[in-house]
């Protein structure tokens, strides 16, 4: 459903991605792991059109989407939960969620009620400013906002970063329900254990390159260690 082919990305003179090839099938959950600075967020930004790329480097359902704007890519059903959550500070929880629904109007399993059933605390807090919530609750709003566009692919960039273990557990508990709604998920994580526990496949990145591509059921700790750090365990 989504494919990158020899994807490169630059920030000015600095090259952040060197020929990245990944695929995501319909309904699949794919983890992308790697140390700080490996290029994970740059890969997400390239897929969602925040960073431009050459024709044919990103394909959605076989069609090149590299020349499209972020808004056009969202309309195709690719939604991102950005690193750092990025809520609209002047909007309430509910208004933040409704922004997601504006991005793409298609029928699907996700609407306000479904998001509130997924994260009941958000129903209680729906009239509060999004930024008045705890970090975990803000992360729930960011996920809910992305779901409101009924995406076929949800890109999650470090959704557990900086959150307490109990909160991470609640957020991870939502992932199977999101998949049950039909969305494929790309999970960018530094928490390798959590990512591997839910993903079908894993890519490891290091210094702008994919150093490992494997089924999670088949991957060993040593494989991960050498792909992550570049040296054998
Ligand atoms: N806006 C930017 N301008 C310049 N360099 C950047 C920018 N964002 C990221 N980088 C650099 O690109 C590389 C990859 O960063 P990033 O994709 O954020 O990694 P990750 O998400 O895996 O931590 C790093 O060397 C980082 O310093
Ligand atoms: Mg990042």
mmCIF file of N, CA and C and ligand atoms in Angstrom, residues 11-12 14-17 34-43 45 51 83 157-158 188 190 205 208, ligand 1:
data_model
loop_
_atom_site.group_PDB
_atom_site.id
_atom_site.type_symbol
_atom_site.label_atom_id
_atom_site.label_comp_id
_atom_site.label_asym_id
_atom_site.label_seq_id
_atom_site.Cartn_x
_atom_site.Cartn_y
_atom_site.Cartn_z
ATOM 1 N N UNK A 11 18.462 18.175 4.553
ATOM 2 C CA UNK A 11 18.181 19.467 5.176
ATOM 3 C C UNK A 11 19.291 20.384 4.684
ATOM 4 N N UNK A 12 19.008 21.198 3.713
ATOM 5 C CA UNK A 12 20.065 22.009 3.111
ATOM 6 C C UNK A 12 21.147 21.102 2.543
ATOM 7 N N UNK A 14 22.855 19.031 4.293
ATOM 8 C CA UNK A 14 22.992 17.832 5.124
ATOM 9 C C UNK A 14 22.063 16.727 4.637
ATOM 10 N N UNK A 15 22.638 15.572 4.312
ATOM 11 C CA UNK A 15 21.798 14.450 3.884
ATOM 12 C C UNK A 15 21.411 13.607 5.088
ATOM 13 N N UNK A 16 20.091 13.433 5.272
ATOM 14 C CA UNK A 16 19.587 12.703 6.443
ATOM 15 C C UNK A 16 19.133 11.287 6.092
ATOM 16 N N UNK A 17 18.733 11.043 4.829
ATOM 17 C CA UNK A 17 18.337 9.691 4.409
ATOM 18 C C UNK A 17 19.112 9.314 3.147
ATOM 19 N N UNK A 34 15.415 2.746 16.048
ATOM 20 C CA UNK A 34 16.725 3.307 15.761
ATOM 21 C C UNK A 34 17.033 4.391 16.767
ATOM 22 N N UNK A 35 18.306 4.642 16.959
ATOM 23 C CA UNK A 35 18.741 5.615 17.953
ATOM 24 C C UNK A 35 18.339 7.029 17.541
ATOM 25 N N UNK A 36 18.485 7.960 18.469
ATOM 26 C CA UNK A 36 18.275 9.375 18.194
ATOM 27 C C UNK A 36 19.091 9.820 16.992
ATOM 28 N N UNK A 37 18.453 10.500 16.053
ATOM 29 C CA UNK A 37 19.183 11.021 14.903
ATOM 30 C C UNK A 37 19.336 10.033 13.764
ATOM 31 N N UNK A 38 18.732 8.846 13.875
ATOM 32 C CA UNK A 38 18.876 7.813 12.836
ATOM 33 C C UNK A 38 18.151 8.189 11.546
ATOM 34 N N UNK A 39 17.149 9.078 11.653
ATOM 35 C CA UNK A 39 16.406 9.479 10.464
ATOM 36 C C UNK A 39 14.944 9.047 10.466
ATOM 37 N N UNK A 40 14.464 8.576 11.599
ATOM 38 C CA UNK A 40 13.094 8.052 11.664
ATOM 39 C C UNK A 40 12.061 9.145 11.396
ATOM 40 N N UNK A 41 12.209 10.281 12.083
ATOM 41 C CA UNK A 41 11.238 11.363 11.870
ATOM 42 C C UNK A 41 11.364 11.934 10.465
ATOM 43 N N UNK A 42 12.575 11.982 9.957
ATOM 44 C CA UNK A 42 12.758 12.471 8.582
ATOM 45 C C UNK A 42 12.029 11.556 7.592
ATOM 46 N N UNK A 43 12.077 10.259 7.840
ATOM 47 C CA UNK A 43 11.343 9.313 6.992
ATOM 48 C C UNK A 43 9.839 9.595 7.066
ATOM 49 N N UNK A 45 8.402 12.440 7.854
ATOM 50 C CA UNK A 45 8.122 13.732 7.217
ATOM 51 C C UNK A 45 8.202 13.626 5.698
ATOM 52 N N UNK A 51 8.562 17.161 3.973
ATOM 53 C CA UNK A 51 9.808 17.353 3.240
ATOM 54 C C UNK A 51 9.562 16.823 1.829
ATOM 55 N N UNK A 83 5.802 13.768 16.155
ATOM 56 C CA UNK A 83 6.643 13.773 17.344
ATOM 57 C C UNK A 83 6.313 15.035 18.147
ATOM 58 N N UNK A 157 4.826 8.819 15.494
ATOM 59 C CA UNK A 157 6.238 9.136 15.736
ATOM 60 C C UNK A 157 6.497 9.273 17.235
ATOM 61 N N UNK A 158 7.065 8.230 17.829
ATOM 62 C CA UNK A 158 7.464 8.229 19.247
ATOM 63 C C UNK A 158 6.311 8.591 20.167
ATOM 64 N N UNK A 188 7.006 4.431 14.996
ATOM 65 C CA UNK A 188 8.396 4.831 15.235
ATOM 66 C C UNK A 188 8.629 4.795 16.740
ATOM 67 N N UNK A 190 11.642 4.339 20.135
ATOM 68 C CA UNK A 190 12.940 4.017 20.726
ATOM 69 C C UNK A 190 12.784 2.902 21.745
ATOM 70 N N UNK A 205 16.846 1.537 11.696
ATOM 71 C CA UNK A 205 17.595 2.552 10.950
ATOM 72 C C UNK A 205 18.806 2.992 11.740
ATOM 73 N N UNK A 208 20.643 7.241 8.774
ATOM 74 C CA UNK A 208 19.971 7.497 7.513
ATOM 75 C C UNK A 208 19.793 6.302 6.597
HETATM 76 N N1 LIG B 1 15.142 20.519 10.642
HETATM 77 C C1 LIG B 1 16.342 19.955 10.564
HETATM 78 N N2 LIG B 1 17.409 20.666 10.068
HETATM 79 C C2 LIG B 1 18.631 20.113 9.964
HETATM 80 N N3 LIG B 1 18.926 18.844 10.333
HETATM 81 C C3 LIG B 1 17.924 18.108 10.838
HETATM 82 C C4 LIG B 1 16.585 18.613 10.988
HETATM 83 N N4 LIG B 1 15.817 17.649 11.512
HETATM 84 C C5 LIG B 1 16.628 16.585 11.692
HETATM 85 N N5 LIG B 1 17.882 16.855 11.302
HETATM 86 C C6 LIG B 1 19.030 15.924 11.323
HETATM 87 O O1 LIG B 1 18.702 14.802 10.521
HETATM 88 C C7 LIG B 1 19.139 13.602 11.137
HETATM 89 C C8 LIG B 1 17.955 12.694 11.354
HETATM 90 O O2 LIG B 1 17.085 13.304 12.295
HETATM 91 P P1 LIG B 1 15.655 12.689 12.668
HETATM 92 O O3 LIG B 1 14.982 12.247 11.425
HETATM 93 O O4 LIG B 1 14.969 13.676 13.514
HETATM 94 O O5 LIG B 1 16.093 11.404 13.526
HETATM 95 P P2 LIG B 1 15.249 10.517 14.536
HETATM 96 O O6 LIG B 1 13.819 10.865 14.376
HETATM 97 O O7 LIG B 1 15.576 9.107 14.162
HETATM 98 O O8 LIG B 1 15.766 10.853 15.906
HETATM 99 C C9 LIG B 1 19.845 14.006 12.432
HETATM 100 O O9 LIG B 1 21.233 14.069 12.162
HETATM 101 C C10 LIG B 1 19.285 15.373 12.711
HETATM 102 O O10 LIG B 1 20.221 16.174 13.422
#
